[in-house]
Short mmCIF file of the C-alpha atoms (twelve columns), coordinates in Angstrom:
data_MODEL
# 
_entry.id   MODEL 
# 
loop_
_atom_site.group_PDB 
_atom_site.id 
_atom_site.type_symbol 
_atom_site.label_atom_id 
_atom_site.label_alt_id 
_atom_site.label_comp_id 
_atom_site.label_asym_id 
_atom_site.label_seq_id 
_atom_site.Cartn_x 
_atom_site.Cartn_y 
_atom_site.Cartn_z 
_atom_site.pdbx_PDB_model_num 
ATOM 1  C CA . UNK A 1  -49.379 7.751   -61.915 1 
ATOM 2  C CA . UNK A 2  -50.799 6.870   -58.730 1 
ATOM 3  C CA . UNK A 3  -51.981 2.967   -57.714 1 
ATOM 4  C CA . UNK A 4  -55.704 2.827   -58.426 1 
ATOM 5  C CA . UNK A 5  -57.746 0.156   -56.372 1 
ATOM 6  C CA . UNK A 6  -58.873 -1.578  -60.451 1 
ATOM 7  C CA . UNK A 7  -54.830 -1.807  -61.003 1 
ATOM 8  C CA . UNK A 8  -54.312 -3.155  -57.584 1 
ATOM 9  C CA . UNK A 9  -57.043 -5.883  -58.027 1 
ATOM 10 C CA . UNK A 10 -55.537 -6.779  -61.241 1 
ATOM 11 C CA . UNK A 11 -51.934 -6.880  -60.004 1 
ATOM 12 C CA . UNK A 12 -53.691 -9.601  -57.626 1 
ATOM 13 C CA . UNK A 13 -55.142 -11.517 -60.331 1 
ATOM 14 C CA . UNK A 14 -51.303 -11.624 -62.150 1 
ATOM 15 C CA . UNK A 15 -49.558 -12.504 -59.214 1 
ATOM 16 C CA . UNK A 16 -52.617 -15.195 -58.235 1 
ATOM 17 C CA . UNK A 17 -52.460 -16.604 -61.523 1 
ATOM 18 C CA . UNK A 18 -48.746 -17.173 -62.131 1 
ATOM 19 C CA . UNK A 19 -48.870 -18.783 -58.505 1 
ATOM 20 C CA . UNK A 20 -51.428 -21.626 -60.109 1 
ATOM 21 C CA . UNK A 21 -49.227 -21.679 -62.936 1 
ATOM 22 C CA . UNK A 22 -46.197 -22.507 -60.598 1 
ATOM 23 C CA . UNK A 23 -48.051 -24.467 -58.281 1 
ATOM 24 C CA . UNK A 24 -49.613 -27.106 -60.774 1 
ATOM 25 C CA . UNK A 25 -45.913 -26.965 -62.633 1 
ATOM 26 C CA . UNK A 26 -44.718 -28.076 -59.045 1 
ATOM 27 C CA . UNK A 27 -47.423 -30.466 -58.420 1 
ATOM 28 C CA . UNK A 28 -46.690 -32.628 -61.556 1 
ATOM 29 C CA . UNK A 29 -43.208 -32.819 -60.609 1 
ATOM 30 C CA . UNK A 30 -44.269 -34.361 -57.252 1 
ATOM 31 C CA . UNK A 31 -46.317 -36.530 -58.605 1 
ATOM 32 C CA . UNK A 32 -44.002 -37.948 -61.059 1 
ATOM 33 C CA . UNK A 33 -40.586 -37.605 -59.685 1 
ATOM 34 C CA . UNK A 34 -41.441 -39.338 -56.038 1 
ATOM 35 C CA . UNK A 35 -42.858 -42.411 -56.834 1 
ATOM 36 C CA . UNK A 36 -45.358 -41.910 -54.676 1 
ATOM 37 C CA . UNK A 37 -48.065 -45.004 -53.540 1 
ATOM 38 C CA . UNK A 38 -51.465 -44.936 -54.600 1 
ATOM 39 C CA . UNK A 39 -52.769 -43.762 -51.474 1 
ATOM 40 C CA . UNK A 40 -49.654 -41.046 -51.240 1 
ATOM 41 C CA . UNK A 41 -51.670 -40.023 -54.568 1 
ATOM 42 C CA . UNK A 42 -54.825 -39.744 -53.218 1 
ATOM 43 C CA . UNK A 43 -53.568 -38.243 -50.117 1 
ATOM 44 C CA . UNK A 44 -51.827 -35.466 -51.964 1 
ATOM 45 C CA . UNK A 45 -55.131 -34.653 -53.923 1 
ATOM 46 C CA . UNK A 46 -57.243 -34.311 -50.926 1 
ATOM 47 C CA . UNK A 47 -54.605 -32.205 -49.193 1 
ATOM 48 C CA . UNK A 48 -54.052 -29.875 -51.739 1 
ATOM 49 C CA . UNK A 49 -58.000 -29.869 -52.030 1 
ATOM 50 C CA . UNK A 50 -58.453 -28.622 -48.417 1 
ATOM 51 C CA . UNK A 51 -56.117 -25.722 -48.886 1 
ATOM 52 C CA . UNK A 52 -57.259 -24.493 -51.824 1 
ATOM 53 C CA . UNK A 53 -60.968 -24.613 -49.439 1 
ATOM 54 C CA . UNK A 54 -59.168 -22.626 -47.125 1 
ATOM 55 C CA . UNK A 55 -58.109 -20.285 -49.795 1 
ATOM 56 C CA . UNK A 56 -61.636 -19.727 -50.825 1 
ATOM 57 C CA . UNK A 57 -62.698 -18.889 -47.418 1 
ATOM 58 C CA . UNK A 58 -60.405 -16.275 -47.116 1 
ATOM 59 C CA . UNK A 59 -61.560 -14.555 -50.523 1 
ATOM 60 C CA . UNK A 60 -65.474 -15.410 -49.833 1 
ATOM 61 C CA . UNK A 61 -64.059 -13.093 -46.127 1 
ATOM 62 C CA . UNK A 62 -62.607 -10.140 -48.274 1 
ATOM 63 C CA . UNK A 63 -65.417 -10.191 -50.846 1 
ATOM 64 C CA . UNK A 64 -63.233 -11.973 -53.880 1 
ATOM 65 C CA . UNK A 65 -66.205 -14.142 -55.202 1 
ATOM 66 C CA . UNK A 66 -65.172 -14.611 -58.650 1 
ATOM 67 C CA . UNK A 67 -61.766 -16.185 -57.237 1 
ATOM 68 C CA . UNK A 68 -63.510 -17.742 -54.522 1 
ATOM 69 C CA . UNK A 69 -65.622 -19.891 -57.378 1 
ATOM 70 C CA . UNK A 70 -62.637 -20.249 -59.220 1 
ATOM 71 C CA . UNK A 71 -60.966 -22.184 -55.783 1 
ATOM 72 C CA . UNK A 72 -63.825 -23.674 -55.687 1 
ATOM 73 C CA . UNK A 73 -63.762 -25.655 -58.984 1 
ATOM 74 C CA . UNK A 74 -60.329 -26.029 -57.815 1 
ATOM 75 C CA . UNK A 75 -61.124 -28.056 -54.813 1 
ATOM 76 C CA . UNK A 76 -63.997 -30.045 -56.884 1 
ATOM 77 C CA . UNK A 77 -61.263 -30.979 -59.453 1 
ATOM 78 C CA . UNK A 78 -58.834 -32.385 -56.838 1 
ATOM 79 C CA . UNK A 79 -61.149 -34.445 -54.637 1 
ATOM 80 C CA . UNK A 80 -62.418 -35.898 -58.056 1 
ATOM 81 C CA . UNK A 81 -58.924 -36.638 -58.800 1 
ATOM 82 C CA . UNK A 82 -58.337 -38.307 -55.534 1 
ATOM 83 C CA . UNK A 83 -61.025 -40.122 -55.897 1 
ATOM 84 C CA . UNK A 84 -60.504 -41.447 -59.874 1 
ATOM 85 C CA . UNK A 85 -56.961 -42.157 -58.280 1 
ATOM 86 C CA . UNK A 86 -58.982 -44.529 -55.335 1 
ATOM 87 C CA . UNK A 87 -61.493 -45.979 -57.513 1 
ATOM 88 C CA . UNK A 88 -60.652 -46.080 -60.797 1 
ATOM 89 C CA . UNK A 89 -58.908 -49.362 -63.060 1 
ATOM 90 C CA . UNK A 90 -57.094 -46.638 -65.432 1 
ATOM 91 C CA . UNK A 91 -54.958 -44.591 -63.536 1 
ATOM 92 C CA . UNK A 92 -54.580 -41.155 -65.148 1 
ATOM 93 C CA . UNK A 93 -50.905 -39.672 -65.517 1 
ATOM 94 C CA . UNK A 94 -51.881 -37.181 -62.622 1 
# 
């Protein structure tokens, strides 16, 4: 049965998802194993914030807007957490 471009997409979307999986599995480890500072903490956030902009691009470049404006929530998500981690008298466990 040959490859279809609709099987190859969603092949993408699998392998893109279990990445996030693995990826927010690794960040809580980080985050929780290293003792890191608070500004280590907000560091991290921002960081992983600005790559997951530069993953956007990329998809916004080969026309994968629905991923693209899932990054994006992404990217809102960890600059607010960066910034609840700055600002904020409760700290939350991330």
């Amino acid at each position: 049965m040959p490859i279809t471009k609709g099987k190859k997409y969603l092949f993408f979307v699998f392998l893109t998802n279990i990445n996030i999986i693995l990826k927010i599995l690794e960040i809580m480890n980080r985050i929780e194993s290293f003792g890191m500072t608070q500004e280590e903490k907000v560091k991290y956030w921002v960081d992983l914030a600005e790559e997951d902009l530069a993953v956007g691009e990329t998809l916004v470049k080969n026309e994968h807007n629905l991923y693209a404006v899932f990054m994006c929530h992404q990217v809102v998500e960890k600059v607010l957490k960066g910034y609840f981690r700055r600002h904020s008298a409760v700290q939350a466990r991330f």
